[in-house]
Short mmCIF file of C-alpha atoms in Angstrom, two decimals:
data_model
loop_
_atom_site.label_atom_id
_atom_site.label_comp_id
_atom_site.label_asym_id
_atom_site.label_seq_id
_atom_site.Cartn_x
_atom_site.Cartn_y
_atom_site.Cartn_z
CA UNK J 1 -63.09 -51.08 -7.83
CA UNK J 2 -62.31 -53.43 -10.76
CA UNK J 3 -60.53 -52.77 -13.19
CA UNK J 4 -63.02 -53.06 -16.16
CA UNK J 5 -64.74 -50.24 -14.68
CA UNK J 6 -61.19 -47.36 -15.32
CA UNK J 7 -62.45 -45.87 -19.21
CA UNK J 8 -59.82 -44.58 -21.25
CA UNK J 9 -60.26 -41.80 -23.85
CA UNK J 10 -59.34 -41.60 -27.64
CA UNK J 11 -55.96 -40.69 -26.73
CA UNK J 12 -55.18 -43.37 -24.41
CA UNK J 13 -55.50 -41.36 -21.26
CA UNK J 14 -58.56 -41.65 -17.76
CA UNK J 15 -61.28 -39.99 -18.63
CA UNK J 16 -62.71 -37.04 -16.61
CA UNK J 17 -65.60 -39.00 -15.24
CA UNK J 18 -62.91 -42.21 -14.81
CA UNK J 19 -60.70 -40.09 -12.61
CA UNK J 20 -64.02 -38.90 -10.61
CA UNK J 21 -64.53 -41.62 -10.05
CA UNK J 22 -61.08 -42.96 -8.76
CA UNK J 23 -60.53 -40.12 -6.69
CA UNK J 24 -63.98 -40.89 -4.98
CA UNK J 25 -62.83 -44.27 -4.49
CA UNK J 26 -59.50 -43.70 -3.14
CA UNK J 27 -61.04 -41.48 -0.02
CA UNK J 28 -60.56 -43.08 3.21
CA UNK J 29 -63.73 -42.84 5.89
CA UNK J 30 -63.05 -42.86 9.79
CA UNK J 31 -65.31 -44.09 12.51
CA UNK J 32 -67.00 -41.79 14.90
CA UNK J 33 -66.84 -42.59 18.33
CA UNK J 34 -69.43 -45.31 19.09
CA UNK J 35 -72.72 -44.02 20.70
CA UNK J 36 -72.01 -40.43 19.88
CA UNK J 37 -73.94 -37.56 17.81
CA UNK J 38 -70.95 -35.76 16.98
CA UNK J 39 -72.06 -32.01 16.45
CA UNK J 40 -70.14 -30.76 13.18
CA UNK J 41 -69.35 -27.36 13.26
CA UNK J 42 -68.63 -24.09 10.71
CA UNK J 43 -65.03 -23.52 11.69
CA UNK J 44 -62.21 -25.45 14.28
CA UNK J 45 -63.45 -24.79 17.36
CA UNK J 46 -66.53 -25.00 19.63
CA UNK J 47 -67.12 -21.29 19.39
CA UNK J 48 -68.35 -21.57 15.98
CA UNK J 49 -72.18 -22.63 15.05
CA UNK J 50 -72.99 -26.02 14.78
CA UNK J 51 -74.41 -26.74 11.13
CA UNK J 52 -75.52 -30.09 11.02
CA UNK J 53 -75.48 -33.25 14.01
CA UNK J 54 -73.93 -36.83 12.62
CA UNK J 55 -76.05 -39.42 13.76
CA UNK J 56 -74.39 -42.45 15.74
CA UNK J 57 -72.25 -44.99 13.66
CA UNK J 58 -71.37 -42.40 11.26
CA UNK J 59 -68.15 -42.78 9.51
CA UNK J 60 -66.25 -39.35 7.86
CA UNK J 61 -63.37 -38.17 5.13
CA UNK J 62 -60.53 -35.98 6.65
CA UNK J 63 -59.70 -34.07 3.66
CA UNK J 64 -57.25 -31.64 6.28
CA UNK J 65 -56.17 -30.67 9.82
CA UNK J 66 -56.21 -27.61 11.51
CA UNK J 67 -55.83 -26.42 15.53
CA UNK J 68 -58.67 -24.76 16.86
CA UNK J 69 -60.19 -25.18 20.41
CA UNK J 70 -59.22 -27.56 22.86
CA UNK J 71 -61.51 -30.36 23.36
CA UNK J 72 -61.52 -33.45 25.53
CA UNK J 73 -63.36 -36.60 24.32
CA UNK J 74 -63.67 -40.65 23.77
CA UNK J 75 -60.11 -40.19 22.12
CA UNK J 76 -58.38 -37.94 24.54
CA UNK J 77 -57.65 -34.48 24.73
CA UNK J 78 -56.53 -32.41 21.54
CA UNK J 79 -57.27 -28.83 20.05
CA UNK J 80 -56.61 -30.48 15.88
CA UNK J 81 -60.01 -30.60 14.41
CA UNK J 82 -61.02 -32.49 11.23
CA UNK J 83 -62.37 -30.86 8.06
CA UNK J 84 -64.79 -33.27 7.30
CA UNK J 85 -66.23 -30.97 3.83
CA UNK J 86 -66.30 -27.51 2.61
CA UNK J 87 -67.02 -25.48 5.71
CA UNK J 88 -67.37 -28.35 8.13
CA UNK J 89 -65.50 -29.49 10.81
CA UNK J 90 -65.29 -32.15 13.76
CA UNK J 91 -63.03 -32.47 16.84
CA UNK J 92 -60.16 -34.98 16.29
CA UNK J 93 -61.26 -36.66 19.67
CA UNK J 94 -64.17 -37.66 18.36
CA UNK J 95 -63.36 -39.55 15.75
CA UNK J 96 -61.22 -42.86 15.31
CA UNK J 97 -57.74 -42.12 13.14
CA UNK J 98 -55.26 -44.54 14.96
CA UNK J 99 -53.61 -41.51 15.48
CA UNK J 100 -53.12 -38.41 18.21
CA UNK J 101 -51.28 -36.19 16.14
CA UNK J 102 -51.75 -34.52 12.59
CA UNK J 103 -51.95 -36.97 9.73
CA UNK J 104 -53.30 -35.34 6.72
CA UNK J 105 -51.77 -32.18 5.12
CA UNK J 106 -52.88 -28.94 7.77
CA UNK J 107 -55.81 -26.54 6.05
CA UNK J 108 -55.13 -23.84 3.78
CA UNK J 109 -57.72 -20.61 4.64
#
């Protein structure tokens, strides 16, 4: 993002739609495993209903961590899953964080 494109207001502060805008900017997207159709699900755990299917090559935010079923995949074995949007979560092993433990703030129910 350049710099030209930050708008201040009258009184010298970001705008509303500036700070949308930076805060859109500023959220980091993760690989999902390659080759996979990772199945994203209501809650943290494989119990819950599936509500949509990520095709392969997709990339997603982790806005927060919780623990929730214990899953095996291309990224080992872990029960954290990855809220991914409002209601939507993934398994940690599916997706590429450079991590294996929690790395974003745990989710508040």
């Amino acid at each position: 993002m350049s710099v030209d494109s930050v708008a201040e207001n009258e009184s010298g502060g970001v705008s509303d739609g500036a700070t949308e805008t930076l805060a859109a900017s500023a959220t980091r997207y993760y690989d999902v495993a390659p080759g996979v159709r990772l199945n994203v699900r209501s809650g943290p755990g494989t119990g819950y209903p599936v509500v949509r299917i990520l095709p392969e090559g997709a990339k997603v935010p982790i806005f927060c961590q919780t623990p929730g079923t214990r899953v095996t995949g291309p990224y080992g074995t872990s029960s954290i899953w990855d809220n991914i949007a409002n209601g939507e979560f993934v398994s940690d092993t599916y997706v590429y964080t450079g991590s294996d433990g929690y790395f974003r703030p745990r989710c508040s129910f």
